Amino acid sequence: MKPILYTFPISHFSEKARFGLDLANFSYELKPLVPGQHVQTLKPLVKDTYVPVLDNGGNIIQGSKAILDLVEEKAFGNKATDAEILWEDRIDTEIGKSLQTILYFYILDYPNIVGKLFLLEPKTKSDEVPPPEHFELIALSLKRRYKINPKSVDAVKE
């Protein structure tokens, strides 16, 4: 069975995992999921329901960092050095999580744009797309999970 990579259509962490797997010529099937609806797919596989998740024949790997660790070991024959791990962690925190905070802080005020970003099949700029089903619940969940508020945005901007 070909490994399955579960992602969100808009997720730089999902893209990071996908790019790493592609760079390593790691064969997998891409399964983009709609945020909110993804819970029913991931709940049987993992305790926490964030993406990316790689189902590698029953060996479940969650998170872009863990997936890249697999890529480094399997495709390139060795794990990242301590210095590389420190840089990756720093980039994830200072750039990845900061961008995530800023994006969600501003974009959650525009449910129709969020609807377009969550689509599994892209639409044109002029196409009308409604907000995702249960948008208010999704927005609340994102704000809580990632601590999206004016104070956190100010902190990451610094």
PDB file of C-alpha atoms in Angstrom:
ATOM      1  CA  MET A   1       0.000   0.000   0.000  1.00  0.00           C
ATOM      2  CA  LYS A   2       1.292   3.451  -0.939  1.00  0.00           C
ATOM      3  CA  PRO A   3       1.800   5.816   2.028  1.00  0.00           C
ATOM      4  CA  ILE A   4      -0.924   8.470   2.418  1.00  0.00           C
ATOM      5  CA  LEU A   5      -0.130  12.087   3.279  1.00  0.00           C
ATOM      6  CA  TYR A   6      -3.084  13.896   4.876  1.00  0.00           C
ATOM      7  CA  THR A   7      -2.888  17.675   4.488  1.00  0.00           C
ATOM      8  CA  PHE A   8      -4.918  20.875   4.426  1.00  0.00           C
ATOM      9  CA  PRO A   9      -5.112  22.790   1.146  1.00  0.00           C
ATOM     10  CA  ILE A  10      -3.744  25.877   2.939  1.00  0.00           C
ATOM     11  CA  SER A  11      -1.046  24.902   5.371  1.00  0.00           C
ATOM     12  CA  HIS A  12       2.601  25.795   5.105  1.00  0.00           C
ATOM     13  CA  PHE A  13       3.385  22.878   7.437  1.00  0.00           C
ATOM     14  CA  SER A  14       1.589  20.524   5.033  1.00  0.00           C
ATOM     15  CA  GLU A  15       3.509  22.031   2.127  1.00  0.00           C
ATOM     16  CA  LYS A  16       6.795  21.657   4.002  1.00  0.00           C
ATOM     17  CA  ALA A  17       6.132  17.916   4.444  1.00  0.00           C
ATOM     18  CA  ARG A  18       5.002  17.518   0.844  1.00  0.00           C
ATOM     19  CA  PHE A  19       8.044  19.361  -0.523  1.00  0.00           C
ATOM     20  CA  GLY A  20      10.364  17.202   1.585  1.00  0.00           C
ATOM     21  CA  LEU A  21       8.736  13.979   0.427  1.00  0.00           C
ATOM     22  CA  ASP A  22       8.837  15.144  -3.196  1.00  0.00           C
ATOM     23  CA  LEU A  23      12.494  16.184  -2.922  1.00  0.00           C
ATOM     24  CA  ALA A  24      13.344  12.721  -1.596  1.00  0.00           C
ATOM     25  CA  ASN A  25      11.301  11.035  -4.379  1.00  0.00           C
ATOM     26  CA  PHE A  26       9.255   9.394  -1.621  1.00  0.00           C
ATOM     27  CA  SER A  27       6.172   7.886  -3.251  1.00  0.00           C
ATOM     28  CA  TYR A  28       2.888   8.764  -1.517  1.00  0.00           C
ATOM     29  CA  GLU A  29      -0.762   9.498  -2.177  1.00  0.00           C
ATOM     30  CA  LEU A  30      -1.873  13.034  -1.332  1.00  0.00           C
ATOM     31  CA  LYS A  31      -5.141  13.300   0.616  1.00  0.00           C
ATOM     32  CA  PRO A  32      -6.100  16.945   1.170  1.00  0.00           C
ATOM     33  CA  LEU A  33      -8.721  17.378   3.866  1.00  0.00           C
ATOM     34  CA  VAL A  34     -11.188  20.164   4.617  1.00  0.00           C
ATOM     35  CA  PRO A  35     -10.495  21.760   8.010  1.00  0.00           C
ATOM     36  CA  GLY A  36     -13.247  20.874  10.441  1.00  0.00           C
ATOM     37  CA  GLN A  37     -14.295  17.810   8.477  1.00  0.00           C
ATOM     38  CA  HIS A  38     -10.758  16.417   8.836  1.00  0.00           C
ATOM     39  CA  VAL A  39     -11.449  15.333  12.415  1.00  0.00           C
ATOM     40  CA  GLN A  40     -13.506  12.317  11.374  1.00  0.00           C
ATOM     41  CA  THR A  41     -10.689  11.122   9.082  1.00  0.00           C
ATOM     42  CA  LEU A  42      -7.793  11.675  11.489  1.00  0.00           C
ATOM     43  CA  LYS A  43      -9.392  10.720  14.820  1.00  0.00           C
ATOM     44  CA  PRO A  44      -9.012   6.961  14.199  1.00  0.00           C
ATOM     45  CA  LEU A  45      -5.340   7.479  13.259  1.00  0.00           C
ATOM     46  CA  VAL A  46      -3.920  10.005  15.740  1.00  0.00           C
ATOM     47  CA  LYS A  47      -4.619  11.405  19.187  1.00  0.00           C
ATOM     48  CA  ASP A  48      -4.371  15.044  18.095  1.00  0.00           C
ATOM     49  CA  THR A  49      -6.008  16.106  14.839  1.00  0.00           C
ATOM     50  CA  TYR A  50      -3.504  18.469  13.223  1.00  0.00           C
ATOM     51  CA  VAL A  51      -1.892  17.922   9.829  1.00  0.00           C
ATOM     52  CA  PRO A  52       0.248  16.853   8.110  1.00  0.00           C
ATOM     53  CA  VAL A  53      -0.107  13.167   8.911  1.00  0.00           C
ATOM     54  CA  LEU A  54       1.685  10.434   6.987  1.00  0.00           C
ATOM     55  CA  ASP A  55       0.228   6.938   7.149  1.00  0.00           C
ATOM     56  CA  ASN A  56       3.208   4.855   6.117  1.00  0.00           C
ATOM     57  CA  GLY A  57       1.634   1.399   6.076  1.00  0.00           C
ATOM     58  CA  GLY A  58       0.221   1.668   9.598  1.00  0.00           C
ATOM     59  CA  ASN A  59       3.231   3.577  10.911  1.00  0.00           C
ATOM     60  CA  ILE A  60       1.592   6.950  11.579  1.00  0.00           C
ATOM     61  CA  ILE A  61       3.816  10.022  11.562  1.00  0.00           C
ATOM     62  CA  GLN A  62       2.306  13.350  12.567  1.00  0.00           C
ATOM     63  CA  GLY A  63       3.764  16.797  11.995  1.00  0.00           C
ATOM     64  CA  SER A  64       6.044  18.206   9.338  1.00  0.00           C
ATOM     65  CA  LYS A  65       9.125  17.919  11.553  1.00  0.00           C
ATOM     66  CA  ALA A  66       8.610  14.189  12.161  1.00  0.00           C
ATOM     67  CA  ILE A  67       7.874  13.606   8.473  1.00  0.00           C
ATOM     68  CA  LEU A  68      11.078  15.420   7.480  1.00  0.00           C
ATOM     69  CA  ASP A  69      12.986  13.305   9.994  1.00  0.00           C
ATOM     70  CA  LEU A  70      11.731  10.218   8.125  1.00  0.00           C
ATOM     71  CA  VAL A  71      12.729  11.764   4.786  1.00  0.00           C
ATOM     72  CA  GLU A  72      16.231  12.557   6.027  1.00  0.00           C
ATOM     73  CA  GLU A  73      16.781   9.071   7.393  1.00  0.00           C
ATOM     74  CA  LYS A  74      15.155   6.986   4.643  1.00  0.00           C
ATOM     75  CA  ALA A  75      15.967   9.015   1.559  1.00  0.00           C
ATOM     76  CA  PHE A  76      19.310  10.543   2.468  1.00  0.00           C
ATOM     77  CA  GLY A  77      20.689   7.899   4.805  1.00  0.00           C
ATOM     78  CA  ASN A  78      21.168   9.999   7.911  1.00  0.00           C
ATOM     79  CA  LYS A  79      19.290  12.148  10.366  1.00  0.00           C
ATOM     80  CA  ALA A  80      19.652  15.902  10.631  1.00  0.00           C
ATOM     81  CA  THR A  81      22.514  17.224  12.699  1.00  0.00           C
ATOM     82  CA  ASP A  82      21.851  19.009  15.978  1.00  0.00           C
ATOM     83  CA  ALA A  83      22.620  22.334  14.281  1.00  0.00           C
ATOM     84  CA  GLU A  84      20.138  21.578  11.467  1.00  0.00           C
ATOM     85  CA  ILE A  85      17.470  20.622  13.993  1.00  0.00           C
ATOM     86  CA  LEU A  86      17.998  23.902  15.863  1.00  0.00           C
ATOM     87  CA  TRP A  87      17.611  25.867  12.628  1.00  0.00           C
ATOM     88  CA  GLU A  88      14.502  23.927  11.651  1.00  0.00           C
ATOM     89  CA  ASP A  89      12.935  24.525  15.077  1.00  0.00           C
ATOM     90  CA  ARG A  90      13.820  28.204  14.925  1.00  0.00           C
ATOM     91  CA  ILE A  91      12.343  28.608  11.442  1.00  0.00           C
ATOM     92  CA  ASP A  92       9.180  26.719  12.468  1.00  0.00           C
ATOM     93  CA  THR A  93       8.718  28.973  15.480  1.00  0.00           C
ATOM     94  CA  GLU A  94       9.889  32.337  14.234  1.00  0.00           C
ATOM     95  CA  ILE A  95       8.570  32.116  10.692  1.00  0.00           C
ATOM     96  CA  GLY A  96       6.052  29.267  10.474  1.00  0.00           C
ATOM     97  CA  LYS A  97       4.050  29.826  13.627  1.00  0.00           C
ATOM     98  CA  SER A  98       4.366  33.612  13.303  1.00  0.00           C
ATOM     99  CA  LEU A  99       2.948  33.557   9.779  1.00  0.00           C
ATOM    100  CA  GLN A 100       0.187  31.238  10.953  1.00  0.00           C
ATOM    101  CA  THR A 101      -0.744  33.640  13.759  1.00  0.00           C
ATOM    102  CA  ILE A 102      -0.762  36.708  11.521  1.00  0.00           C
ATOM    103  CA  LEU A 103      -2.647  34.986   8.681  1.00  0.00           C
ATOM    104  CA  TYR A 104      -5.414  33.623  10.882  1.00  0.00           C
ATOM    105  CA  PHE A 105      -5.730  36.876  12.838  1.00  0.00           C
ATOM    106  CA  TYR A 106      -6.560  38.821   9.685  1.00  0.00           C
ATOM    107  CA  ILE A 107      -8.180  36.216   7.451  1.00  0.00           C
ATOM    108  CA  LEU A 108     -10.765  34.994   9.973  1.00  0.00           C
ATOM    109  CA  ASP A 109     -12.592  38.307   9.528  1.00  0.00           C
ATOM    110  CA  TYR A 110     -13.350  37.255   5.929  1.00  0.00           C
ATOM    111  CA  PRO A 111     -15.291  33.963   5.958  1.00  0.00           C
ATOM    112  CA  ASN A 112     -15.741  33.881   2.165  1.00  0.00           C
ATOM    113  CA  ILE A 113     -11.981  34.120   1.612  1.00  0.00           C
ATOM    114  CA  VAL A 114     -11.484  31.358   4.166  1.00  0.00           C
ATOM    115  CA  GLY A 115     -14.022  29.331   2.188  1.00  0.00           C
ATOM    116  CA  LYS A 116     -11.848  29.665  -0.923  1.00  0.00           C
ATOM    117  CA  LEU A 117      -8.684  28.766   0.963  1.00  0.00           C
ATOM    118  CA  PHE A 118     -10.266  25.601   2.357  1.00  0.00           C
ATOM    119  CA  LEU A 119     -11.421  24.280  -1.039  1.00  0.00           C
ATOM    120  CA  LEU A 120      -9.988  21.017  -2.257  1.00  0.00           C
ATOM    121  CA  GLU A 121     -10.323  22.231  -5.872  1.00  0.00           C
ATOM    122  CA  PRO A 122      -9.265  25.842  -6.550  1.00  0.00           C
ATOM    123  CA  LYS A 123     -11.776  28.345  -7.928  1.00  0.00           C
ATOM    124  CA  THR A 124     -11.157  31.509  -9.878  1.00  0.00           C
ATOM    125  CA  LYS A 125     -10.796  34.808  -8.072  1.00  0.00           C
ATOM    126  CA  SER A 126     -14.229  35.949  -9.242  1.00  0.00           C
ATOM    127  CA  ASP A 127     -16.105  32.767  -8.179  1.00  0.00           C
ATOM    128  CA  GLU A 128     -18.344  33.218  -5.173  1.00  0.00           C
ATOM    129  CA  VAL A 129     -17.590  30.709  -2.442  1.00  0.00           C
ATOM    130  CA  PRO A 130     -19.545  30.557   0.820  1.00  0.00           C
ATOM    131  CA  PRO A 131     -17.818  30.305   4.191  1.00  0.00           C
ATOM    132  CA  PRO A 132     -16.918  26.767   5.258  1.00  0.00           C
ATOM    133  CA  GLU A 133     -19.614  24.782   7.009  1.00  0.00           C
ATOM    134  CA  HIS A 134     -19.498  25.541  10.767  1.00  0.00           C
ATOM    135  CA  PHE A 135     -17.174  28.503  10.136  1.00  0.00           C
ATOM    136  CA  GLU A 136     -17.797  30.065  13.553  1.00  0.00           C
ATOM    137  CA  LEU A 137     -16.744  26.850  15.303  1.00  0.00           C
ATOM    138  CA  ILE A 138     -13.666  26.490  13.082  1.00  0.00           C
ATOM    139  CA  ALA A 139     -12.674  30.127  13.709  1.00  0.00           C
ATOM    140  CA  LEU A 140     -13.114  29.749  17.466  1.00  0.00           C
ATOM    141  CA  SER A 141     -11.103  26.529  17.454  1.00  0.00           C
ATOM    142  CA  LEU A 142      -8.264  28.133  15.467  1.00  0.00           C
ATOM    143  CA  LYS A 143      -8.190  31.172  17.745  1.00  0.00           C
ATOM    144  CA  ARG A 144      -7.971  28.983  20.840  1.00  0.00           C
ATOM    145  CA  ARG A 145      -5.535  26.399  19.487  1.00  0.00           C
ATOM    146  CA  TYR A 146      -3.068  28.914  18.064  1.00  0.00           C
ATOM    147  CA  LYS A 147      -3.722  31.721  20.570  1.00  0.00           C
ATOM    148  CA  ILE A 148      -4.862  34.111  17.848  1.00  0.00           C
ATOM    149  CA  ASN A 149      -5.421  37.516  19.447  1.00  0.00           C
ATOM    150  CA  PRO A 150      -4.094  41.083  19.105  1.00  0.00           C
ATOM    151  CA  LYS A 151      -1.458  40.546  21.809  1.00  0.00           C
ATOM    152  CA  SER A 152       0.003  37.446  20.136  1.00  0.00           C
ATOM    153  CA  VAL A 153       0.020  39.187  16.742  1.00  0.00           C
ATOM    154  CA  ASP A 154       1.924  42.142  18.215  1.00  0.00           C
ATOM    155  CA  ALA A 155       4.399  39.719  19.801  1.00  0.00           C
ATOM    156  CA  VAL A 156       5.134  37.869  16.567  1.00  0.00           C
ATOM    157  CA  LYS A 157       5.437  41.086  14.570  1.00  0.00           C
ATOM    158  CA  GLU A 158       8.352  42.041  16.800  1.00  0.00           C
TER     159      GLU A 158
END
